[in-house]
């Protein structure tokens, strides 16, 4: 959602605040703002749009203490008066999350004489802290008292003219971490914003309240009791979040997939046999007890879960359901205490997925597994088992390498469950492990198709609609391709199982609607060919991603069929290879349309509210 940066140091923090916001802009880019204590007085700058616009407004501003924010609108339209920080009585607040009782708080504060100038829930926090400060001995106590009255999810940073050089922070349900530097102390929503100053990180827990000064920090809970949180050294480097020679982060991250997969599967490369313990010390015991699987995820991660359902049921022979996390806890379901509940999230802070996991546990389902890219995330800390996908930072809003590494993790889990259930021979295990080891090379080969895919994408740039088709485990891959195209190019795209064409979607097919087909050389290929003939008979333009040995048809302009063959067929792992060209197609279509590839309108990377 939104991004927070805060700093108190012995030198000018303004450039660091701005640089931190640039690193967090993927989290929100409707507006941005900062507030600093310049010579003991609050100075605020706000702007609509990107951080670059805010930077232009800072001019010669200099201060040793400040807070900053980049916003993705939830309450109130993107406008300067709604941009953070919000000010009340000499203090300034930035906030990420949603305050559920903000209307009730606002009404009470208005009765006390406070004047609201925005439609945001955050302004209620500023006035509430200001009201508490009238009786509290200091800023930290005022923030603590205010937090006791807040309902919802929040990460908050506060500075005050009454307490210069001090930043007070609070966390409940939304990520917030501290940076321990040589010249001061810092805070941010994401590690990437702090790498410019330090790699020594403290991850705050829910209910933590941090009190930062340049030369010391103190962490307490909302009862006022001091708590210890360990200092960890981040394994990320500043280079990992730099764009380098690529046009966009999405392009960079697409091409990082071979390395991301190699890192994720590093333990597989060194092992001669499957080890359940890669999912945690208790994995062998818990996974052996599982008689079903429930996968909870949102967006792209849910597509990974849909592919995994095919693998888990076919290879491991275990019944599997995939639930959209934002829907799961709002319907009556039948709990199964012997069911393995898998929560999938790139960030590990997706609010809907966390809430769905909590609901599953409330129903008595305690066998839980997180598949996540962030080892320190809330989701990882809440599950009995975990697998960390080592994709590295993913800055582009449209997920790419996080998706393929999730698929790799889920395939590995499938093999472990199959082994534990006695459904995997030694020969099959060896063959699957060899395929996983070769996967980064196979993906690298698939990336060589980029020039041809870019030519196809040029044809998509002036289209308004597109249809994606797939069968079996490649139907979720078609869904992912459609999602990528509409996310970043704003072309309306839908995906269907190819066999469903005649049950409705075929009515849409004409020469103006490109039809993209995922056509691996698998047992469903002949069925798919028949579906593609239905498209051609209606004058549709076909774009087919096939395998080298598919014999799907000739690629000619005359017959309206365009075929690109992946360098090799990859059996059960084919979905991972076939999503690569779909990512490239969406990327280049968006590039030719001139849309903002990394920061598509109305979307944000880390959805930390419902």
Coordinates of C-alpha atoms in Angstrom, one line a residue:
X1 CA 0.0 0.0 0.0
X2 CA 1.8 3.1 1.2
X3 CA 5.4 3.6 2.1
X4 CA 7.0 5.2 5.2
X5 CA 10.5 6.5 5.8
X6 CA 11.7 8.2 9.0
X7 CA 15.1 9.3 10.2
X8 CA 16.8 11.0 13.1
X9 CA 20.5 11.6 12.7
X10 CA 23.4 13.9 13.3
X11 CA 23.4 15.3 9.8
X12 CA 20.8 16.3 7.1
X13 CA 18.2 13.6 6.6
X14 CA 16.2 15.2 3.8
X15 CA 18.2 13.5 1.0
X16 CA 17.8 10.1 2.7
X17 CA 14.1 10.6 3.1
X18 CA 13.7 11.3 -0.5
X19 CA 15.9 8.5 -1.6
X20 CA 14.0 6.1 0.7
X21 CA 10.7 7.2 -0.8
X22 CA 12.0 6.5 -4.3
X23 CA 12.8 2.9 -3.3
X24 CA 9.3 2.6 -1.8
X25 CA 7.4 4.2 -4.7
X26 CA 6.3 0.8 -5.9
X27 CA 4.1 0.7 -2.7
X28 CA 2.2 3.8 -3.6
X29 CA 2.5 6.7 -6.0
X30 CA -0.7 8.8 -5.9
X31 CA 1.0 11.4 -3.8
X32 CA 4.0 12.0 -1.6
X33 CA 5.1 14.2 1.3
X34 CA 7.5 14.8 4.1
X35 CA 7.7 16.8 7.3
X36 CA 11.0 17.7 9.1
X37 CA 11.9 19.7 12.2
X38 CA 13.9 22.5 10.7
X39 CA 15.5 24.6 13.5
X40 CA 12.9 23.1 15.8
X41 CA 9.9 24.0 13.7
X42 CA 7.8 21.8 11.5
X43 CA 8.3 22.2 7.8
X44 CA 6.0 20.2 5.5
X45 CA 6.1 19.6 1.7
X46 CA 3.5 17.6 -0.2
X47 CA 2.8 16.9 -3.9
X48 CA 0.4 14.9 -6.1
X49 CA 2.1 12.2 -8.2
X50 CA 5.5 10.8 -8.0
X51 CA 8.3 11.4 -5.5
X52 CA 10.2 13.4 -8.2
X53 CA 7.6 16.1 -7.8
X54 CA 8.1 16.2 -4.1
X55 CA 11.8 16.3 -4.5
X56 CA 11.5 19.5 -6.6
X57 CA 9.6 21.1 -3.6
X58 CA 12.3 20.4 -1.0
X59 CA 14.8 22.9 -2.4
X60 CA 17.3 23.8 0.3
X61 CA 15.3 22.2 3.1
X62 CA 17.7 20.7 5.7
X63 CA 16.9 19.0 9.0
X64 CA 18.2 16.2 11.3
X65 CA 14.8 14.7 12.0
X66 CA 11.9 13.9 9.7
X67 CA 9.3 11.6 8.4
X68 CA 8.2 10.9 4.8
X69 CA 5.4 9.0 3.0
X70 CA 4.4 7.9 -0.5
X71 CA 0.7 7.2 -0.8
X72 CA -1.7 4.8 -2.4
X73 CA -5.2 6.3 -1.9
X74 CA -7.6 4.4 0.3
X75 CA -9.5 7.2 2.1
X76 CA -9.9 10.3 0.0
X77 CA -8.9 11.0 -3.6
X78 CA -5.2 11.5 -4.7
X79 CA -4.9 15.2 -3.9
X80 CA -2.4 17.4 -2.0
X81 CA -4.7 18.0 0.9
X82 CA -5.0 14.2 1.4
X83 CA -1.3 13.6 1.1
X84 CA 0.7 12.7 4.2
X85 CA 2.1 13.9 6.6
X86 CA -0.9 15.3 8.4
X87 CA -0.3 18.0 11.1
X88 CA -2.0 18.8 14.3
X89 CA -0.8 21.1 17.1
X90 CA 2.9 21.1 16.2
X91 CA 3.1 17.4 15.4
X92 CA 3.1 15.5 12.1
X93 CA 2.0 11.9 11.4
X94 CA 2.5 9.5 8.5
X95 CA 0.5 6.3 8.4
X96 CA 0.2 3.1 6.4
X97 CA -2.9 0.9 6.9
X98 CA -6.6 1.5 7.6
X99 CA -8.2 2.8 10.8
X100 CA -11.5 1.1 11.0
X101 CA -13.0 3.4 13.7
X102 CA -11.7 6.7 12.1
X103 CA -15.3 8.0 11.6
X104 CA -16.1 7.6 15.3
X105 CA -12.8 9.2 16.2
X106 CA -13.3 12.1 13.8
X107 CA -16.7 12.8 15.3
X108 CA -15.3 13.0 18.8
X109 CA -12.4 15.1 17.8
X110 CA -14.6 17.6 15.9
X111 CA -16.6 18.0 19.1
X112 CA -13.4 18.8 20.9
X113 CA -12.7 21.6 18.4
X114 CA -10.3 19.9 15.9
X115 CA -10.7 21.0 12.3
X116 CA -10.2 18.4 9.6
X117 CA -8.8 19.4 6.2
X118 CA -8.7 16.0 4.5
X119 CA -10.9 12.9 3.9
X120 CA -8.2 10.5 5.2
X121 CA -8.4 8.3 8.2
X122 CA -4.8 9.3 9.1
X123 CA -5.8 12.9 10.0
X124 CA -7.8 11.4 12.9
X125 CA -4.6 9.9 14.2
X126 CA -2.8 13.2 14.1
X127 CA -5.5 15.0 16.1
X128 CA -5.9 12.1 18.5
X129 CA -2.2 12.1 19.4
X130 CA -2.4 15.9 19.7
X131 CA -5.3 15.5 22.2
X132 CA -3.4 12.9 24.2
X133 CA -0.3 15.1 24.3
X134 CA -2.2 17.7 26.3
X135 CA -2.1 15.3 29.3
X136 CA 0.7 12.9 28.5
X137 CA 4.2 13.6 29.8
X138 CA 5.9 13.2 26.4
X139 CA 5.4 12.2 22.7
X140 CA 5.9 8.5 23.2
X141 CA 3.3 8.2 25.9
X142 CA 0.8 10.3 23.8
X143 CA 1.3 7.9 20.9
X144 CA 0.9 4.9 23.1
X145 CA -2.4 6.3 24.6
X146 CA -3.7 7.1 21.1
X147 CA -2.8 3.6 19.8
X148 CA -4.9 2.1 22.5
X149 CA -7.9 3.7 20.9
X150 CA -7.2 2.8 17.3
X151 CA -9.0 -0.2 15.7
X152 CA -7.6 -1.6 12.5
X153 CA -4.1 -2.0 11.0
X154 CA -1.4 0.7 11.1
X155 CA 2.2 1.6 10.9
X156 CA 2.7 5.1 12.3
X157 CA 5.6 7.6 12.5
X158 CA 5.3 10.8 14.5
X159 CA 7.5 13.9 15.1
X160 CA 6.7 16.9 17.2
X161 CA 8.0 20.4 17.8
X162 CA 7.7 19.7 21.5
X163 CA 10.2 16.8 21.2
X164 CA 12.8 17.8 18.5
X165 CA 15.2 15.1 17.4
X166 CA 12.7 12.3 18.3
X167 CA 10.7 10.0 16.1
X168 CA 8.0 7.7 17.7
X169 CA 6.7 4.8 15.7
X170 CA 4.0 2.1 16.3
X171 CA 3.1 -1.0 14.5
X172 CA -0.1 -3.2 14.4
X173 CA -0.6 -5.5 11.4
X174 CA 1.4 -3.5 8.9
X175 CA 5.1 -4.0 8.3
X176 CA 7.5 -1.5 9.9
X177 CA 11.2 -1.9 10.6
X178 CA 14.1 0.0 12.1
X179 CA 17.5 0.7 10.8
X180 CA 20.5 1.0 13.1
X181 CA 23.1 3.3 11.5
X182 CA 26.4 4.7 12.6
X183 CA 25.1 8.3 12.5
X184 CA 21.5 7.8 13.5
X185 CA 18.4 5.7 13.6
X186 CA 16.0 5.1 10.8
X187 CA 12.6 3.4 10.0
X188 CA 10.8 2.3 6.9
X189 CA 8.2 0.0 5.5
X190 CA 10.7 -2.0 3.6
X191 CA 14.4 -2.9 3.8
X192 CA 15.1 -1.5 0.4
X193 CA 14.5 2.0 1.7
X194 CA 17.3 1.7 4.3
X195 CA 20.1 0.0 2.4
X196 CA 21.5 3.5 1.5
X197 CA 22.3 4.0 5.2
X198 CA 22.5 0.6 6.9
X199 CA 22.0 -3.2 6.6
X200 CA 21.4 -3.6 10.4
X201 CA 17.7 -4.1 10.7
X202 CA 15.2 -4.5 13.6
X203 CA 11.8 -6.0 12.7
X204 CA 9.1 -4.6 14.9
X205 CA 6.3 -6.9 16.1
X206 CA 2.6 -6.2 16.3
X207 CA 1.9 -3.9 19.3
X208 CA 5.5 -2.5 19.4
X209 CA 6.1 1.2 19.9
X210 CA 9.6 2.5 19.1
X211 CA 11.2 5.7 20.4
X212 CA 14.1 6.8 18.2
X213 CA 16.8 9.4 18.7
X214 CA 20.0 9.8 16.8
X215 CA 22.1 8.2 19.6
X216 CA 19.6 5.6 21.1
X217 CA 16.4 3.7 20.6
X218 CA 13.9 2.1 22.9
X219 CA 11.1 -0.4 22.1
X220 CA 8.1 -1.0 24.3
X221 CA 4.8 -2.7 23.9
X222 CA 1.5 -0.9 24.3
X223 CA 1.4 -1.8 28.0
X224 CA 4.6 0.3 28.3
X225 CA 6.8 -2.7 29.1
X226 CA 10.3 -2.7 27.5
X227 CA 10.8 -5.4 24.9
X228 CA 13.9 -6.7 23.1
X229 CA 14.0 -7.2 19.3
X230 CA 17.1 -8.7 17.7
X231 CA 19.3 -6.8 15.2
X232 CA 19.7 -8.7 12.0
X233 CA 22.0 -8.0 9.1
X234 CA 20.1 -7.9 5.8
X235 CA 21.4 -10.0 3.0
X236 CA 20.1 -7.6 0.4
X237 CA 22.5 -5.2 -1.2
X238 CA 21.8 -1.8 -2.6
X239 CA 22.7 -3.1 -6.1
X240 CA 19.8 -5.6 -5.9
X241 CA 17.2 -2.9 -6.0
X242 CA 18.9 -0.8 -8.7
X243 CA 17.6 -0.8 -12.3
X244 CA 20.9 -1.3 -14.0
X245 CA 20.9 -1.6 -17.8
X246 CA 17.2 -2.5 -18.1
X247 CA 14.4 -0.2 -19.2
X248 CA 12.1 -1.2 -16.4
X249 CA 12.2 -3.3 -13.2
X250 CA 9.7 -5.7 -14.7
X251 CA 12.0 -6.5 -17.5
X252 CA 14.9 -6.8 -15.1
X253 CA 13.0 -9.2 -12.9
X254 CA 11.8 -11.3 -15.9
X255 CA 15.4 -11.8 -16.8
X256 CA 16.5 -12.5 -13.2
X257 CA 14.3 -15.6 -13.1
X258 CA 17.0 -18.2 -14.0
X259 CA 19.1 -16.9 -11.0
X260 CA 16.1 -16.6 -8.7
X261 CA 15.1 -20.2 -9.5
X262 CA 18.7 -21.4 -9.0
X263 CA 18.8 -19.7 -5.6
X264 CA 15.4 -21.1 -4.6
X265 CA 16.4 -24.6 -5.6
X266 CA 19.9 -24.4 -4.2
X267 CA 19.3 -27.2 -1.7
X268 CA 17.9 -29.4 -4.4
X269 CA 21.1 -29.0 -6.4
X270 CA 23.2 -30.3 -3.6
X271 CA 20.9 -33.2 -2.6
X272 CA 20.8 -36.7 -4.1
X273 CA 17.3 -37.3 -2.6
X274 CA 14.3 -35.3 -1.4
X275 CA 14.5 -33.9 2.1
X276 CA 11.2 -32.9 3.7
X277 CA 13.1 -30.8 6.2
X278 CA 13.6 -28.0 3.6
X279 CA 10.1 -27.0 4.7
X280 CA 11.0 -26.9 8.4
X281 CA 12.2 -29.1 11.2
X282 CA 8.7 -30.5 11.8
X283 CA 8.0 -31.0 8.1
X284 CA 8.3 -34.8 7.9
X285 CA 6.0 -35.3 10.9
X286 CA 3.3 -32.8 9.8
X287 CA 3.4 -33.5 6.1
X288 CA 3.0 -37.2 6.8
X289 CA -0.2 -36.5 8.7
X290 CA -1.8 -34.4 6.0
X291 CA -4.7 -36.0 4.2
X292 CA -5.7 -32.9 2.2
X293 CA -4.3 -29.5 1.1
X294 CA -5.9 -26.1 1.3
X295 CA -4.1 -23.3 -0.6
X296 CA -4.8 -19.6 0.4
X297 CA -3.6 -16.8 -1.9
X298 CA -4.5 -13.7 -3.8
X299 CA -3.8 -12.5 -7.4
X300 CA -0.8 -14.0 -9.1
X301 CA -0.1 -16.2 -6.0
X302 CA -3.5 -17.8 -6.4
X303 CA -2.6 -18.8 -10.0
X304 CA 0.5 -20.6 -8.6
X305 CA -1.8 -22.4 -6.2
X306 CA -4.1 -23.4 -9.1
X307 CA -1.2 -25.0 -11.0
X308 CA -0.1 -26.7 -7.8
X309 CA -3.5 -28.3 -7.5
X310 CA -2.9 -30.2 -10.7
X311 CA 0.5 -31.4 -9.5
X312 CA -0.6 -32.3 -6.0
X313 CA -3.5 -34.4 -7.1
X314 CA -1.8 -36.1 -10.0
X315 CA 1.7 -36.7 -8.5
X316 CA 1.0 -36.8 -4.8
X317 CA -2.5 -38.1 -4.9
X318 CA -3.7 -35.7 -2.3
X319 CA -7.1 -33.8 -2.5
X320 CA -6.4 -30.1 -2.9
X321 CA -8.5 -26.9 -2.8
X322 CA -7.5 -23.4 -3.8
X323 CA -9.3 -20.5 -2.1
X324 CA -9.0 -16.8 -2.9
X325 CA -7.9 -15.5 0.4
X326 CA -10.1 -12.4 0.4
X327 CA -13.2 -14.7 0.1
X328 CA -12.3 -17.7 2.2
X329 CA -13.0 -16.3 5.7
X330 CA -16.3 -14.7 4.7
X331 CA -18.0 -18.0 3.8
X332 CA -18.9 -21.1 5.7
X333 CA -16.4 -23.9 5.0
X334 CA -15.9 -27.4 6.3
X335 CA -12.7 -27.4 8.5
X336 CA -10.3 -30.4 8.4
X337 CA -7.7 -30.5 11.2
X338 CA -5.6 -33.0 9.1
X339 CA -5.5 -30.6 6.2
X340 CA -2.3 -28.8 5.3
X341 CA -3.0 -25.1 4.9
X342 CA -0.6 -23.4 2.6
X343 CA -0.5 -19.6 2.5
X344 CA 1.3 -18.1 -0.5
X345 CA 2.5 -14.4 -0.6
X346 CA 5.4 -12.6 -2.2
X347 CA 5.7 -10.1 0.6
X348 CA 4.3 -12.1 3.5
X349 CA 2.3 -9.0 4.5
X350 CA -0.7 -9.5 2.3
X351 CA -3.6 -8.6 4.6
X352 CA -6.2 -10.9 3.0
X353 CA -3.8 -13.9 3.1
X354 CA -2.8 -13.2 6.7
X355 CA -6.5 -12.9 7.7
X356 CA -7.4 -16.1 5.8
X357 CA -4.6 -18.0 7.5
X358 CA -5.8 -16.8 10.9
X359 CA -9.3 -17.9 10.1
X360 CA -8.1 -21.3 9.1
X361 CA -6.3 -21.7 12.4
X362 CA -9.3 -20.5 14.3
X363 CA -11.2 -23.4 12.7
X364 CA -8.7 -25.8 14.3
X365 CA -6.4 -26.2 11.2
X366 CA -2.9 -25.9 12.8
X367 CA -0.8 -27.7 10.1
X368 CA 0.3 -24.5 8.3
X369 CA 3.0 -23.7 5.7
X370 CA 4.0 -20.3 4.3
X371 CA 5.6 -20.0 0.9
X372 CA 7.0 -16.5 0.9
X373 CA 9.9 -14.4 -0.5
X374 CA 10.5 -12.4 2.7
X375 CA 12.0 -14.5 5.6
X376 CA 11.2 -11.8 8.3
X377 CA 7.6 -11.3 7.2
X378 CA 4.6 -11.7 9.4
X379 CA 3.2 -14.6 7.4
X380 CA 6.4 -16.6 7.9
X381 CA 6.3 -16.0 11.7
X382 CA 2.8 -17.3 11.9
X383 CA 3.1 -20.7 10.3
X384 CA 4.4 -24.1 11.6
X385 CA 6.3 -24.7 8.4
X386 CA 7.8 -22.4 5.8
X387 CA 9.7 -22.2 2.5
X388 CA 11.5 -19.1 1.6
X389 CA 11.6 -18.4 -2.2
X390 CA 14.9 -16.7 -2.8
X391 CA 13.7 -14.4 -5.6
X392 CA 15.4 -11.3 -4.2
X393 CA 13.6 -7.9 -4.2
X394 CA 10.7 -7.6 -6.6
X395 CA 10.1 -3.9 -7.3
X396 CA 7.7 -4.1 -10.3
X397 CA 4.1 -4.2 -9.2
X398 CA 3.3 -7.0 -11.7
X399 CA 4.9 -10.1 -10.2
X400 CA 7.1 -12.2 -12.3
X401 CA 10.1 -13.9 -10.6
X402 CA 8.1 -14.3 -7.3
X403 CA 5.5 -16.3 -9.3
X404 CA 8.0 -18.8 -10.9
X405 CA 9.8 -19.3 -7.7
X406 CA 6.5 -20.0 -5.9
X407 CA 5.8 -22.6 -8.6
X408 CA 9.2 -24.2 -8.0
X409 CA 8.6 -24.4 -4.3
X410 CA 5.1 -25.9 -4.8
X411 CA 6.5 -28.5 -7.2
X412 CA 9.2 -29.4 -4.6
X413 CA 6.4 -29.7 -2.0
X414 CA 4.5 -32.0 -4.3
X415 CA 7.4 -34.3 -4.7
X416 CA 8.0 -34.4 -0.9
X417 CA 4.3 -35.2 -0.3
X418 CA 4.4 -37.9 -3.0
X419 CA 7.5 -39.4 -1.4
X420 CA 5.9 -39.5 2.1
X421 CA 2.7 -41.0 0.7
X422 CA 4.7 -43.8 -1.1
X423 CA 3.7 -42.5 -4.6
X424 CA 7.2 -41.8 -5.9
X425 CA 9.7 -44.4 -7.1
X426 CA 13.4 -43.9 -6.8
X427 CA 13.6 -43.5 -10.6
X428 CA 10.8 -40.9 -10.7
X429 CA 12.4 -39.0 -7.8
X430 CA 15.7 -38.8 -9.6
X431 CA 14.1 -37.7 -12.8
X432 CA 12.1 -34.9 -11.1
X433 CA 15.2 -33.7 -9.2
X434 CA 17.2 -33.6 -12.4
X435 CA 14.4 -31.6 -14.1
X436 CA 14.4 -29.1 -11.2
X437 CA 18.2 -28.7 -11.4
X438 CA 18.0 -28.0 -15.1
X439 CA 15.1 -25.6 -14.7
X440 CA 17.1 -22.4 -14.6
X441 CA 18.8 -23.3 -17.9
X442 CA 15.5 -24.1 -19.5
X443 CA 14.1 -20.7 -18.4
X444 CA 17.2 -19.0 -19.8
X445 CA 16.5 -20.6 -23.2
X446 CA 12.9 -19.5 -23.1
X447 CA 14.1 -15.9 -22.6
X448 CA 15.9 -16.0 -25.9
X449 CA 12.4 -15.7 -27.6
X450 CA 12.2 -12.0 -26.5
X451 CA 12.9 -10.4 -29.9
X452 CA 10.1 -12.5 -31.6
X453 CA 7.7 -11.9 -28.8
X454 CA 8.3 -8.1 -29.0
X455 CA 7.3 -8.2 -32.6
X456 CA 4.0 -9.9 -31.6
X457 CA 3.5 -7.4 -28.8
X458 CA 3.6 -4.5 -31.3
X459 CA 0.5 -6.0 -32.9
X460 CA -1.2 -6.0 -29.5
X461 CA -0.6 -2.4 -28.6
X462 CA -3.6 -1.0 -30.5
X463 CA -6.0 -3.8 -29.4
X464 CA -8.7 -3.3 -26.7
X465 CA -9.4 -6.9 -25.9
X466 CA -7.5 -10.3 -25.8
X467 CA -8.5 -13.8 -25.1
X468 CA -6.1 -16.4 -23.5
X469 CA -6.6 -20.1 -23.7
X470 CA -5.0 -23.1 -21.9
X471 CA -5.9 -26.6 -20.8
X472 CA -5.0 -28.6 -17.7
X473 CA -2.3 -27.0 -15.6
X474 CA -1.7 -24.4 -18.4
X475 CA -5.2 -22.9 -17.9
X476 CA -3.9 -21.1 -14.7
X477 CA -0.9 -20.0 -16.8
X478 CA -3.3 -18.5 -19.4
X479 CA -5.0 -16.7 -16.5
X480 CA -1.7 -15.4 -15.3
X481 CA -0.9 -14.2 -18.9
X482 CA -4.2 -12.4 -19.1
X483 CA -3.7 -10.8 -15.7
X484 CA -0.2 -9.5 -16.7
X485 CA -1.5 -8.0 -19.9
X486 CA -4.4 -6.1 -18.3
X487 CA -2.3 -5.1 -15.2
X488 CA 0.3 -3.2 -17.1
X489 CA -1.0 -2.5 -20.6
X490 CA -4.7 -1.8 -19.6
X491 CA -5.8 -4.1 -22.5
X492 CA -8.9 -6.0 -21.3
X493 CA -7.9 -9.7 -21.3
X494 CA -9.7 -12.8 -20.1
X495 CA -8.6 -16.4 -19.8
X496 CA -10.6 -19.6 -20.3
X497 CA -10.1 -23.3 -20.4
X498 CA -9.9 -23.9 -24.1
X499 CA -12.7 -26.5 -23.9
X500 CA -15.1 -23.7 -22.7
X501 CA -14.8 -21.7 -26.0
X502 CA -18.0 -23.0 -27.4
X503 CA -19.8 -22.3 -24.2
X504 CA -19.8 -18.6 -24.6
X505 CA -16.4 -16.9 -25.2
X506 CA -16.4 -17.9 -28.9
X507 CA -19.1 -15.2 -29.5
X508 CA -16.4 -12.6 -28.9
X509 CA -13.9 -13.9 -31.4
X510 CA -13.3 -11.8 -34.5
X511 CA -10.4 -10.4 -36.4
X512 CA -9.9 -7.5 -33.9
X513 CA -9.5 -9.8 -30.8
X514 CA -6.2 -11.6 -30.6
X515 CA -6.4 -15.1 -29.1
X516 CA -3.3 -16.3 -27.2
X517 CA -3.0 -20.1 -26.7
X518 CA -0.6 -22.0 -24.4
X519 CA 0.0 -25.2 -26.3
X520 CA 2.6 -27.5 -24.8
X521 CA 3.1 -31.0 -26.2
X522 CA 1.1 -32.8 -23.5
X523 CA -1.8 -35.3 -23.6
X524 CA -4.3 -32.4 -24.1
X525 CA -2.6 -31.0 -27.2
X526 CA -4.9 -32.7 -29.8
X527 CA -8.0 -31.4 -27.9
X528 CA -6.5 -27.9 -27.9
X529 CA -5.8 -28.0 -31.6
X530 CA -9.5 -28.6 -32.1
X531 CA -10.3 -25.6 -30.0
X532 CA -7.9 -23.4 -32.0
X533 CA -9.6 -24.5 -35.2
X534 CA -12.8 -23.1 -33.8
X535 CA -11.0 -19.7 -33.4
X536 CA -9.7 -19.8 -37.0
X537 CA -13.1 -20.7 -38.4
X538 CA -14.4 -17.4 -36.9
X539 CA -11.6 -15.3 -38.4
X540 CA -9.7 -15.0 -35.2
X541 CA -6.0 -14.1 -35.1
X542 CA -4.1 -16.8 -33.2
X543 CA -0.9 -16.4 -31.2
X544 CA 0.3 -19.8 -30.1
X545 CA 3.2 -20.6 -27.7
X546 CA 4.0 -24.2 -28.4
X547 CA 6.9 -26.7 -27.8
X548 CA 9.5 -27.5 -30.3
X549 CA 7.9 -30.9 -31.1
X550 CA 4.2 -29.8 -31.0
X551 CA 3.4 -29.8 -34.7
X552 CA 0.9 -27.1 -33.9
X553 CA 0.8 -25.7 -37.3
X554 CA 2.7 -23.3 -39.5
X555 CA 3.3 -19.7 -38.5
X556 CA 2.0 -17.6 -41.4
X557 CA 0.5 -14.2 -41.8
X558 CA -1.9 -15.5 -44.5
X559 CA -3.8 -17.9 -42.3
X560 CA -3.9 -15.7 -39.2
X561 CA -1.8 -18.1 -37.1
X562 CA 1.4 -17.1 -35.4
X563 CA 3.4 -19.8 -33.6
X564 CA 6.5 -19.6 -31.4
X565 CA 8.1 -22.8 -30.1
X566 CA 9.8 -22.9 -26.8
X567 CA 13.3 -24.5 -27.0
X568 CA 12.3 -27.7 -25.2
X569 CA 9.3 -29.5 -23.7
X570 CA 9.5 -29.7 -20.0
X571 CA 6.9 -32.2 -18.8
X572 CA 5.2 -31.4 -15.5
X573 CA 7.3 -28.3 -15.1
X574 CA 6.1 -26.9 -18.4
X575 CA 3.9 -24.3 -16.8
X576 CA 7.0 -22.5 -15.4
X577 CA 8.5 -22.3 -18.9
X578 CA 5.3 -21.3 -20.6
X579 CA 4.6 -18.3 -18.4
X580 CA 7.9 -16.7 -19.4
X581 CA 6.8 -15.7 -23.0
X582 CA 3.4 -14.5 -21.5
X583 CA 5.3 -12.2 -19.2
X584 CA 7.4 -10.9 -22.1
X585 CA 4.3 -10.4 -24.2
X586 CA 2.6 -8.3 -21.6
X587 CA 5.8 -6.3 -20.9
X588 CA 6.4 -5.3 -24.5
X589 CA 2.7 -4.6 -25.2
X590 CA 2.8 -2.2 -22.3
X591 CA 6.0 -0.7 -23.5
X592 CA 4.7 -0.1 -27.0
X593 CA 1.5 1.5 -25.5
X594 CA 3.6 3.8 -23.4
X595 CA 2.0 2.9 -20.1
X596 CA 3.9 3.0 -16.8
X597 CA 5.1 -0.6 -16.7
X598 CA 6.4 -0.7 -13.1
X599 CA 3.7 1.4 -11.5
X600 CA 0.4 0.6 -13.2
X601 CA -2.5 2.9 -12.4
X602 CA -4.6 2.1 -9.3
X603 CA -2.4 -0.8 -8.2
X604 CA 0.3 -1.1 -5.5
X605 CA 2.8 -3.9 -4.8
X606 CA 2.2 -4.8 -1.2
X607 CA -1.6 -4.9 -0.4
X608 CA -1.5 -4.6 3.4
X609 CA -5.1 -3.7 3.8
X610 CA -8.3 -5.5 2.8

